[in-house]
Amino acid sequence: MTSQPGTPGNPLRVVIVGSGPSGFYAADFLQKQTDLTIEIDMLERLPTPYGLVRGGVAPDHPKIKSVTKVYDKIATSPGFRFYGNVTLGEDLTHDDLLRYYHAIIYAVGAQTDRQMGIPGEDLPGSHPATEFVGWYNAHPDFRDLTFDLNAERVAVIGNGNVAMDVARILASMRDELAKTDIADYALEALSRSRVREVYLLGRRGPAQAAFTNPELKEFGELEGADVVVTAEEAELDPLSSAAMVAGDDRMAERNVQTLLRFAAEGPAGKPRRIIMRFLVSPVEIIGTDRVEAIKIVKNELYQADDGSLRPRPTDQTEILPVDLVFRSIGYMGVALPGVPFDARKGVIPNAQGRVIDPSVPATVPGEYVVGWIKRGPSGIIGTNKPDSYETAGMLLEDARAGKLIEPAEPTREAFEAFIRRQQPEIVSFEDWELLNQAELANGAAVGRPRIKFSRVEDMLGVLAQHHEQAPQAGD
Ligand code: NAP
């Protein structure tokens, strides 16, 4: 019987699947343990790390992205290794992980979008906002999509921060976008865009909007777009007013104040307009071969049993002529092969991050989950820190109690040999740093902060060329 893992001779081997914020914060917590020797391998299906910080955060929010400095420190700490361009379910299986690791942490996020379930949802010209976000952020999965930006009127459905990002990017002028690291092809396409009006449709009222106040205020600072909210739309209904007086929701109060200010100021005559509508739900996307209009119903709020204010339709409907629709009603998790999954919630079932197999039901020894695939697609980047710390804490509790996986080959050498056979084009963290430098240099050459690579083959090509010129030790 071997000794409990966690010593220099027998390190505790942990694999983290996914390299977004939640994965990095889990690694951070494990690295803080001084009484255990822990080796962390991070697998990422793309050649690039950082998950939604690279592929989701809006390009005009560079401050938010600077959090990657923290992740770089984690990735370059002793005992940590990054394996990019490695896909669980393709290059290796769940059983393979059980062979090489004492513990597995799933940090794969929520990789698809929620459906609305209304007629016309899949007409050409109606897209999930998540695809548009991936496209303008140079995500390889989405870079070849096309969006008809000859459209003059666009509807964005939803009142979360993703809807705000999409509306803002659509309403931004070329020089506002050129200052950002938006994908080069997206910059060109958006520069030629004929979009004039962006309707932002919230199913509840201003006090229930999911967006945060800095994002709302940004609408008022756009160079080429007015934000249009009528006083009638910005006013609260009696139930919301009463809830606002009784409650202590500072974000909602600030949002309502900002909306009332927008309503009072009125439009300044800029070429584009973001038109904010509240208490409306889409009931149908209308069109023969493609989107021509959206039918919305006016809602009213009622108090649900849990005390929240929910929308219900009235008999008033309206048809908005629009040529393009972005559905921004939330992300949804996707099942991993061999791992329990709650398809209704789109999460891996868990208790404080310990994976649960509902068919037993019992926790699955040595398997853990963090981030959106643990709790659902909510919260900001920072929300992941306590979330991942909680899970990593459970892992360490189980490690100390000897309740992890008993892998057949718990060494880095064994895993390296295996994974290089499975996927010869692994991208290391040093490789990523090279790609990063190349992106920065390509941007500097044309006066932009960065030009992102958007094709995996381009990234691998740059790395192959580099390795040919400067062969690595062991090559
Ligand atoms: P979200 O914040 O959950 O917002 C989803 C929105 O869709 C809500 O307004 C919701 O309304 C609405 N909705 C849901 N189902 C609907 C339906 N059937 N019909 C009409 N509307 C519907 O989701 P998200 O915008 O995708 O953002 C995901 C997370 O990422 C959030 O936590 C967000 O704050 C975060 N994020 C942050 C930033 C940032 O910090 N700058 C940027 C982007 C994303 P109800 O409220 O009525 O359900």
Coordinates of C-alpha atoms and ligand atoms in Angstrom, one line a residue:
M1 CA 0.0 0.0 0.0
T2 CA 1.4 3.4 -1.0
S3 CA 1.5 6.3 1.3
Q4 CA -1.3 8.9 1.2
P5 CA -0.6 11.2 -1.7
G6 CA 0.7 14.7 -1.0
T7 CA 4.4 14.2 -0.4
P8 CA 7.3 15.1 -2.6
G9 CA 7.8 11.4 -3.4
N10 CA 4.1 10.8 -4.0
P11 CA 2.5 14.1 -5.0
L12 CA -1.2 14.6 -5.0
R13 CA -2.1 14.7 -8.7
V14 CA -5.0 16.9 -9.6
V15 CA -6.4 17.5 -13.1
I16 CA -8.5 20.6 -13.8
V17 CA -10.5 20.3 -17.0
G18 CA -11.0 23.8 -18.4
S19 CA -8.9 26.9 -18.1
G20 CA -11.4 29.7 -17.3
P21 CA -11.5 31.7 -14.1
S22 CA -13.1 28.9 -12.0
G23 CA -10.4 26.5 -13.0
F24 CA -7.6 28.9 -12.2
Y25 CA -9.1 29.8 -8.8
A26 CA -9.3 26.1 -7.9
A27 CA -5.6 25.8 -8.8
D28 CA -4.9 28.9 -6.7
F29 CA -6.5 27.4 -3.6
L30 CA -4.6 24.2 -4.0
Q31 CA -1.3 26.0 -4.5
K32 CA -1.8 27.8 -1.2
Q33 CA -1.5 24.5 0.8
T34 CA 1.9 24.4 2.4
D35 CA 1.6 20.9 4.0
L36 CA 0.9 19.0 0.8
T37 CA 2.8 18.6 -2.4
I38 CA 0.3 19.0 -5.2
E39 CA 0.8 18.6 -9.0
I40 CA -1.8 20.4 -11.0
D41 CA -2.4 19.6 -14.7
M42 CA -4.8 21.9 -16.5
L43 CA -6.4 20.6 -19.7
E44 CA -7.9 23.0 -22.2
R45 CA -9.5 22.1 -25.6
L46 CA -8.3 25.3 -27.2
P47 CA -4.7 26.3 -27.6
T48 CA -5.4 29.4 -25.6
P49 CA -6.2 29.7 -21.9
Y50 CA -8.7 31.9 -19.8
G51 CA -12.1 30.6 -21.0
L52 CA -14.6 33.4 -21.1
V53 CA -12.1 36.0 -20.1
R54 CA -10.7 35.7 -23.6
G55 CA -13.8 34.4 -25.5
G56 CA -16.6 36.1 -23.6
V57 CA -15.6 39.4 -21.9
A58 CA -16.4 42.3 -24.2
P59 CA -13.4 43.6 -26.2
D60 CA -14.1 47.2 -24.9
H61 CA -13.7 46.0 -21.3
P62 CA -9.9 45.6 -21.1
K63 CA -9.7 46.2 -17.3
I64 CA -11.8 43.1 -16.7
K65 CA -9.4 41.1 -18.8
S66 CA -6.4 42.2 -16.8
V67 CA -7.4 39.5 -14.3
T68 CA -5.4 37.1 -16.5
K69 CA -2.2 38.5 -14.8
V70 CA -3.3 36.6 -11.7
Y71 CA -3.9 33.4 -13.8
D72 CA -0.4 33.7 -15.4
K73 CA 1.2 33.7 -11.9
I74 CA -0.7 30.5 -11.1
A75 CA 0.2 28.9 -14.4
T76 CA 3.9 29.6 -14.0
S77 CA 4.1 28.4 -10.4
P78 CA 6.0 25.2 -9.7
G79 CA 3.9 22.0 -10.0
F80 CA 1.5 23.5 -12.5
R81 CA 1.3 22.4 -16.1
F82 CA -1.0 23.5 -18.9
Y83 CA -2.0 21.2 -21.7
G84 CA -3.8 23.2 -24.4
N85 CA -5.4 21.7 -27.5
V86 CA -6.5 18.6 -25.5
T87 CA -10.2 17.7 -25.5
L88 CA -11.8 15.4 -23.0
G89 CA -13.9 12.9 -24.9
E90 CA -11.7 13.1 -28.0
D91 CA -8.0 13.0 -27.0
L92 CA -8.7 11.2 -23.8
T93 CA -11.5 9.7 -21.8
H94 CA -12.9 9.9 -18.3
D95 CA -11.3 6.5 -17.6
D96 CA -7.9 7.8 -18.7
L97 CA -8.2 10.6 -16.1
L98 CA -9.0 7.9 -13.5
R99 CA -5.7 6.2 -14.5
Y100 CA -3.4 9.2 -13.9
Y101 CA -5.0 11.4 -11.2
H102 CA -6.1 11.3 -7.6
A103 CA -8.7 14.0 -8.2
I104 CA -10.5 15.6 -11.2
I105 CA -12.0 19.1 -11.2
Y106 CA -14.4 19.9 -14.0
A107 CA -14.3 23.6 -14.8
V108 CA -15.8 23.5 -18.3
G109 CA -18.3 26.4 -17.9
A110 CA -21.6 26.5 -19.8
Q111 CA -21.0 26.1 -23.5
T112 CA -24.3 26.6 -25.2
D113 CA -27.3 28.9 -25.0
R114 CA -30.8 28.5 -23.6
Q115 CA -33.7 28.2 -26.0
M116 CA -36.8 30.4 -25.8
G117 CA -39.3 27.9 -27.3
I118 CA -41.2 30.4 -29.5
P119 CA -42.1 30.0 -33.2
G120 CA -39.6 31.4 -35.6
E121 CA -36.7 31.1 -33.1
D122 CA -34.5 29.3 -35.6
L123 CA -35.3 31.4 -38.7
P124 CA -32.2 32.7 -40.5
G125 CA -31.3 36.0 -38.9
S126 CA -32.2 34.8 -35.4
H127 CA -29.0 33.9 -33.4
P128 CA -28.0 33.1 -29.9
A129 CA -26.1 36.0 -28.5
T130 CA -23.4 33.6 -27.3
E131 CA -22.5 32.9 -30.9
F132 CA -22.2 36.6 -31.8
V133 CA -20.0 37.1 -28.6
G134 CA -17.8 34.2 -29.6
W135 CA -17.5 35.6 -33.2
Y136 CA -16.5 39.1 -32.2
N137 CA -14.0 37.7 -29.7
A138 CA -12.2 35.5 -32.3
H139 CA -13.3 32.2 -30.7
P140 CA -12.3 29.5 -33.2
D141 CA -15.7 27.7 -32.9
F142 CA -17.5 30.8 -34.0
R143 CA -15.1 32.8 -36.3
D144 CA -16.7 31.4 -39.5
L145 CA -20.3 32.4 -38.6
T146 CA -21.8 35.3 -40.5
F147 CA -24.3 37.8 -39.3
D148 CA -26.3 40.0 -41.7
L149 CA -25.1 43.5 -40.6
N150 CA -27.0 45.0 -43.6
A151 CA -29.8 44.9 -41.1
E152 CA -31.0 48.3 -40.0
R153 CA -33.1 47.2 -37.0
V154 CA -32.0 44.5 -34.5
A155 CA -33.7 43.1 -31.5
V156 CA -31.6 41.8 -28.5
I157 CA -33.8 39.7 -26.2
G158 CA -32.9 39.7 -22.5
N159 CA -31.7 42.1 -19.9
G160 CA -28.5 40.6 -18.7
N161 CA -24.9 41.9 -19.1
V162 CA -24.4 39.7 -22.2
A163 CA -27.4 41.5 -23.9
M164 CA -25.8 44.9 -22.8
D165 CA -22.5 43.8 -24.4
V166 CA -24.1 42.8 -27.6
A167 CA -26.2 46.0 -27.9
R168 CA -23.2 48.1 -27.1
I169 CA -20.9 46.4 -29.7
L170 CA -23.7 46.7 -32.3
A171 CA -24.0 50.4 -31.5
S172 CA -20.3 51.2 -31.4
M173 CA -18.5 53.2 -34.1
R174 CA -15.4 51.9 -35.9
D175 CA -12.9 54.0 -34.0
E176 CA -14.4 52.9 -30.7
L177 CA -14.0 49.3 -31.7
A178 CA -10.6 49.7 -33.3
K179 CA -9.1 50.6 -29.9
T180 CA -10.1 47.2 -28.6
D181 CA -8.9 43.6 -29.3
I182 CA -12.1 42.8 -31.2
A183 CA -11.4 40.2 -33.9
D184 CA -10.1 41.8 -37.0
Y185 CA -12.8 40.3 -39.3
A186 CA -15.5 41.5 -36.8
L187 CA -14.0 45.0 -36.8
E188 CA -14.3 45.1 -40.6
A189 CA -17.8 43.7 -40.7
L190 CA -19.0 46.0 -37.9
S191 CA -17.4 49.0 -39.6
R192 CA -19.6 48.3 -42.7
S193 CA -22.7 47.6 -40.5
R194 CA -25.9 49.4 -41.4
V195 CA -27.5 48.9 -38.0
R196 CA -29.4 52.0 -36.9
E197 CA -31.7 50.8 -34.2
V198 CA -31.1 48.2 -31.5
Y199 CA -34.1 47.2 -29.4
L200 CA -33.2 45.8 -26.0
L201 CA -36.2 43.8 -24.8
G202 CA -36.6 43.0 -21.1
R203 CA -39.4 40.8 -19.9
R204 CA -39.6 42.4 -16.5
G205 CA -39.3 46.0 -15.4
P206 CA -36.3 48.3 -14.8
A207 CA -36.0 47.3 -11.2
Q208 CA -35.7 43.6 -12.1
A209 CA -33.1 44.0 -14.8
A210 CA -30.1 41.6 -14.5
F211 CA -27.6 44.1 -15.9
T212 CA -25.3 46.0 -13.7
N213 CA -25.2 49.8 -13.4
P214 CA -21.7 50.4 -14.9
E215 CA -22.9 48.6 -18.1
L216 CA -26.1 50.7 -18.2
K217 CA -24.2 53.9 -17.8
E218 CA -21.9 53.0 -20.7
F219 CA -24.8 53.3 -23.0
G220 CA -24.9 57.0 -22.2
E221 CA -21.2 57.4 -23.2
L222 CA -21.4 55.9 -26.7
E223 CA -20.0 58.2 -29.4
G224 CA -22.5 57.4 -32.1
A225 CA -25.5 56.1 -30.4
D226 CA -28.3 57.6 -28.3
V227 CA -30.0 55.6 -25.6
V228 CA -33.8 55.9 -25.9
V229 CA -36.0 55.1 -22.9
T230 CA -39.4 56.7 -22.6
A231 CA -40.4 58.1 -19.2
E232 CA -43.3 55.7 -19.3
E233 CA -41.0 52.7 -19.7
A234 CA -38.6 53.9 -17.0
E235 CA -41.3 54.5 -14.4
L236 CA -41.8 51.7 -12.0
D237 CA -45.1 49.8 -11.6
P238 CA -46.7 49.9 -8.2
L239 CA -45.4 46.4 -7.1
S240 CA -41.8 47.3 -8.1
S241 CA -42.1 50.7 -6.3
A242 CA -43.3 49.0 -3.1
A243 CA -40.5 46.4 -3.4
M244 CA -37.9 49.1 -3.9
V245 CA -39.1 51.0 -0.8
A246 CA -39.2 47.8 1.3
G247 CA -36.0 46.3 0.0
D248 CA -32.3 47.2 -0.1
D249 CA -31.3 46.5 -3.7
R250 CA -28.7 49.2 -4.5
M251 CA -28.1 48.0 -8.0
A252 CA -31.8 48.2 -8.9
E253 CA -32.0 51.7 -7.4
R254 CA -29.0 52.9 -9.4
N255 CA -30.4 51.4 -12.6
V256 CA -33.7 53.0 -12.1
Q257 CA -32.1 56.4 -11.5
T258 CA -29.9 56.0 -14.6
L259 CA -32.9 55.1 -16.7
L260 CA -34.9 58.0 -15.5
R261 CA -31.9 60.3 -16.3
F262 CA -31.8 58.8 -19.9
A263 CA -35.5 59.4 -20.2
A264 CA -35.2 63.0 -19.0
E265 CA -32.2 63.8 -21.3
G266 CA -33.8 62.4 -24.4
P267 CA -31.8 61.6 -27.6
A268 CA -29.1 63.9 -28.9
G269 CA -29.5 63.1 -32.6
K270 CA -26.7 60.6 -32.9
P271 CA -26.8 58.3 -35.9
R272 CA -27.7 55.1 -34.0
R273 CA -30.2 54.4 -31.2
I274 CA -30.4 51.8 -28.5
I275 CA -34.1 51.6 -27.6
M276 CA -34.8 50.0 -24.2
R277 CA -38.1 48.4 -23.7
F278 CA -39.3 46.8 -20.5
L279 CA -42.1 44.4 -19.6
V280 CA -42.3 42.9 -23.0
S281 CA -41.8 39.2 -24.0
P282 CA -41.2 37.9 -27.6
V283 CA -44.0 35.5 -28.5
E284 CA -43.0 34.9 -32.2
I285 CA -40.2 35.7 -34.6
I286 CA -41.9 36.4 -37.9
G287 CA -40.6 35.9 -41.4
T288 CA -40.9 33.7 -44.5
D289 CA -37.3 32.9 -45.3
R290 CA -35.6 35.0 -42.7
V291 CA -36.4 37.3 -39.8
E292 CA -38.7 40.2 -40.8
A293 CA -40.3 41.2 -37.4
I294 CA -40.7 40.2 -33.8
K295 CA -44.1 40.0 -32.1
I296 CA -44.0 41.0 -28.5
V297 CA -46.6 40.9 -25.7
K298 CA -46.8 43.5 -23.0
N299 CA -46.3 41.9 -19.6
E300 CA -47.5 42.9 -16.1
L301 CA -45.8 41.8 -12.9
Y302 CA -47.3 39.7 -10.1
Q303 CA -45.9 38.5 -6.9
A304 CA -44.9 34.8 -7.0
D305 CA -45.1 32.5 -4.0
D306 CA -41.4 33.0 -3.3
G307 CA -42.0 36.8 -3.1
S308 CA -40.2 37.6 -6.4
L309 CA -42.0 39.7 -9.0
R310 CA -42.6 37.6 -12.1
P311 CA -43.9 38.6 -15.6
R312 CA -47.2 37.5 -17.1
P313 CA -48.6 38.4 -20.5
T314 CA -51.5 40.9 -20.9
D315 CA -53.6 40.9 -24.1
Q316 CA -51.6 43.8 -25.7
T317 CA -49.3 42.8 -28.5
E318 CA -47.1 44.7 -30.8
I319 CA -45.1 43.9 -33.9
L320 CA -41.6 45.4 -34.2
P321 CA -40.1 45.2 -37.7
V322 CA -36.5 43.9 -37.2
D323 CA -34.1 42.2 -39.6
L324 CA -31.9 40.5 -37.0
V325 CA -32.5 39.0 -33.6
F326 CA -30.0 38.1 -30.9
R327 CA -31.4 35.9 -28.1
S328 CA -29.5 36.6 -24.9
I329 CA -31.5 34.7 -22.2
G330 CA -28.6 32.9 -20.6
Y331 CA -26.0 30.2 -21.2
M332 CA -26.5 26.5 -20.6
G333 CA -24.1 23.7 -19.6
V334 CA -23.3 20.7 -21.8
A335 CA -22.8 17.1 -20.5
L336 CA -19.3 15.6 -20.5
P337 CA -18.9 12.0 -21.5
G338 CA -18.8 9.7 -18.5
V339 CA -19.7 12.4 -16.0
P340 CA -23.1 12.8 -14.2
F341 CA -25.3 15.6 -15.6
D342 CA -28.5 17.3 -14.7
A343 CA -29.9 18.1 -18.1
R344 CA -32.7 20.3 -16.8
K345 CA -30.4 22.7 -14.9
G346 CA -27.5 22.2 -17.3
V347 CA -25.0 21.5 -14.4
I348 CA -23.1 18.6 -13.0
P349 CA -25.0 17.6 -9.8
N350 CA -22.9 18.3 -6.8
A351 CA -22.8 19.0 -3.1
Q352 CA -20.6 22.0 -2.4
G353 CA -18.6 21.0 -5.4
R354 CA -18.4 17.2 -4.8
V355 CA -19.8 15.5 -7.8
I356 CA -22.9 13.5 -7.1
D357 CA -24.1 10.5 -9.1
P358 CA -27.9 10.8 -8.8
S359 CA -28.4 7.2 -9.9
V360 CA -26.9 5.9 -6.6
P361 CA -27.3 8.6 -5.1
A362 CA -23.8 9.2 -3.6
T363 CA -20.8 11.4 -4.2
V364 CA -18.3 10.2 -6.8
P365 CA -14.9 9.8 -5.0
G366 CA -12.3 12.2 -6.2
E367 CA -14.5 14.1 -8.7
Y368 CA -15.3 17.8 -8.2
V369 CA -16.9 20.7 -10.1
V370 CA -16.4 24.5 -10.1
G371 CA -17.9 27.6 -11.8
W372 CA -20.9 27.7 -14.2
I373 CA -21.0 23.9 -14.7
K374 CA -21.3 23.7 -10.8
R375 CA -23.8 26.5 -10.0
G376 CA -25.3 27.5 -13.4
P377 CA -24.4 30.6 -15.5
S378 CA -24.5 33.4 -13.0
G379 CA -22.2 35.9 -11.3
I380 CA -19.2 37.8 -12.4
I381 CA -15.6 36.6 -12.7
G382 CA -14.9 37.3 -9.0
T383 CA -17.9 35.1 -8.0
N384 CA -15.8 32.1 -9.0
K385 CA -13.1 32.7 -6.4
P386 CA -15.2 31.7 -3.3
D387 CA -17.0 29.1 -5.4
S388 CA -13.8 27.4 -6.5
Y389 CA -12.2 27.7 -3.0
E390 CA -15.2 25.9 -1.6
T391 CA -14.8 23.0 -4.0
A392 CA -11.0 22.8 -3.6
G393 CA -11.6 22.8 0.2
M394 CA -13.8 19.7 -0.2
L395 CA -11.1 18.1 -2.3
L396 CA -8.5 18.7 0.4
E397 CA -10.8 17.4 3.1
D398 CA -11.2 14.2 1.1
A399 CA -7.5 14.0 0.4
R400 CA -6.7 14.2 4.1
A401 CA -9.4 11.5 4.8
G402 CA -7.9 9.2 2.1
K403 CA -11.1 9.3 0.0
L404 CA -9.8 10.1 -3.5
I405 CA -9.2 8.1 -6.7
E406 CA -6.6 5.4 -6.5
P407 CA -5.0 5.8 -9.9
A408 CA -2.9 3.1 -11.5
E409 CA -0.2 5.5 -12.8
P410 CA -0.1 8.6 -10.7
T411 CA 3.0 10.2 -12.3
R412 CA 3.5 13.2 -14.6
E413 CA 5.9 11.2 -16.7
A414 CA 3.2 8.5 -17.4
F415 CA 0.6 11.1 -18.2
E416 CA 3.0 13.0 -20.5
A417 CA 3.9 9.9 -22.4
F418 CA 0.3 9.0 -22.8
I419 CA -1.1 12.3 -23.8
R420 CA 1.7 13.0 -26.3
R421 CA 0.7 9.8 -28.1
Q422 CA -2.9 10.8 -28.1
Q423 CA -2.3 14.4 -29.2
P424 CA 1.1 15.3 -30.6
E425 CA 0.2 19.0 -30.9
I426 CA -0.1 19.9 -27.2
V427 CA 0.2 23.6 -26.5
S428 CA 2.1 24.3 -23.3
F429 CA 1.9 27.5 -21.3
E430 CA 5.2 28.7 -22.8
D431 CA 3.7 28.1 -26.2
W432 CA 0.7 30.2 -25.3
E433 CA 3.0 33.0 -24.1
L434 CA 4.6 32.9 -27.5
L435 CA 1.2 33.2 -29.2
N436 CA 0.4 36.0 -26.8
Q437 CA 3.5 37.9 -27.8
A438 CA 2.7 37.3 -31.5
E439 CA -0.8 38.6 -31.1
L440 CA 0.5 41.7 -29.3
A441 CA 3.1 42.3 -32.0
N442 CA 0.6 41.9 -34.8
G443 CA -1.6 44.4 -33.1
A444 CA 1.2 46.9 -32.5
A445 CA 2.1 46.8 -36.2
V446 CA -1.3 48.3 -37.0
G447 CA -1.9 50.4 -34.0
R448 CA -4.2 48.1 -32.2
P449 CA -3.8 46.5 -28.7
R450 CA -3.8 42.9 -30.1
I451 CA -4.9 41.0 -33.1
K452 CA -6.2 37.6 -31.9
F453 CA -5.5 34.4 -33.8
S454 CA -8.9 32.9 -34.5
R455 CA -8.0 29.6 -36.2
V456 CA -6.5 26.7 -34.3
E457 CA -4.4 25.8 -37.4
D458 CA -2.9 29.3 -37.5
M459 CA -1.9 29.1 -33.9
L460 CA -0.4 25.6 -34.3
G461 CA 1.3 26.8 -37.5
V462 CA 3.0 29.7 -35.6
L463 CA 4.2 27.3 -32.9
A464 CA 5.4 24.7 -35.3
Q465 CA 7.5 27.3 -37.1
H466 CA 8.9 28.5 -33.8
H467 CA 9.8 25.0 -32.7
E468 CA 11.5 24.3 -36.0
Q469 CA 13.6 27.4 -35.6
A470 CA 14.4 26.8 -31.9
P471 CA 14.1 23.0 -31.2
Q472 CA 13.0 22.3 -27.6
A473 CA 14.8 20.1 -25.2
G474 CA 13.6 16.6 -25.9
D475 CA 12.5 17.4 -29.5
Ligands
NAP1 P1 -28.3 36.7 -17.0 O1 -27.6 37.8 -16.3 O2 -28.9 35.5 -16.3 O3 -29.5 37.4 -17.8 C1 -30.5 36.7 -18.6 C2 -31.6 37.6 -19.0 O4 -32.4 36.9 -19.9 C3 -32.4 38.1 -17.8 O5 -32.8 39.5 -18.1 C4 -33.6 37.2 -17.9 O6 -34.8 37.8 -17.4 C5 -33.8 37.1 -19.4 N1 -34.6 35.9 -19.8 C6 -34.4 34.6 -19.4 N2 -35.3 33.9 -20.0 C7 -36.1 34.7 -20.8 C8 -37.1 34.5 -21.7 N3 -37.7 33.3 -21.9 N4 -37.6 35.6 -22.3 C9 -37.1 36.8 -22.2 N5 -36.1 37.0 -21.4 C10 -35.6 36.0 -20.7 O7 -27.4 36.1 -18.2 P2 -26.3 36.7 -19.2 O8 -26.6 38.0 -19.6 O9 -26.1 35.6 -20.2 O10 -25.0 36.7 -18.2 C11 -24.5 35.5 -17.6 C12 -23.7 36.0 -16.4 O11 -22.5 36.6 -16.9 C13 -24.3 37.0 -15.5 O12 -24.0 36.7 -14.2 C14 -23.7 38.3 -16.0 O13 -23.7 39.3 -14.9 C15 -22.3 37.8 -16.3 N6 -21.7 38.8 -17.2 C16 -21.0 39.8 -16.6 C17 -20.5 40.8 -17.4 C18 -19.8 42.0 -16.8 O14 -19.5 42.0 -15.6 N7 -19.5 43.1 -17.5 C19 -20.6 40.7 -18.8 C20 -21.3 39.7 -19.4 C21 -21.8 38.7 -18.5 P3 -35.3 37.4 -15.9 O15 -34.5 38.2 -15.0 O16 -36.7 37.9 -16.0 O17 -35.2 36.0 -15.7

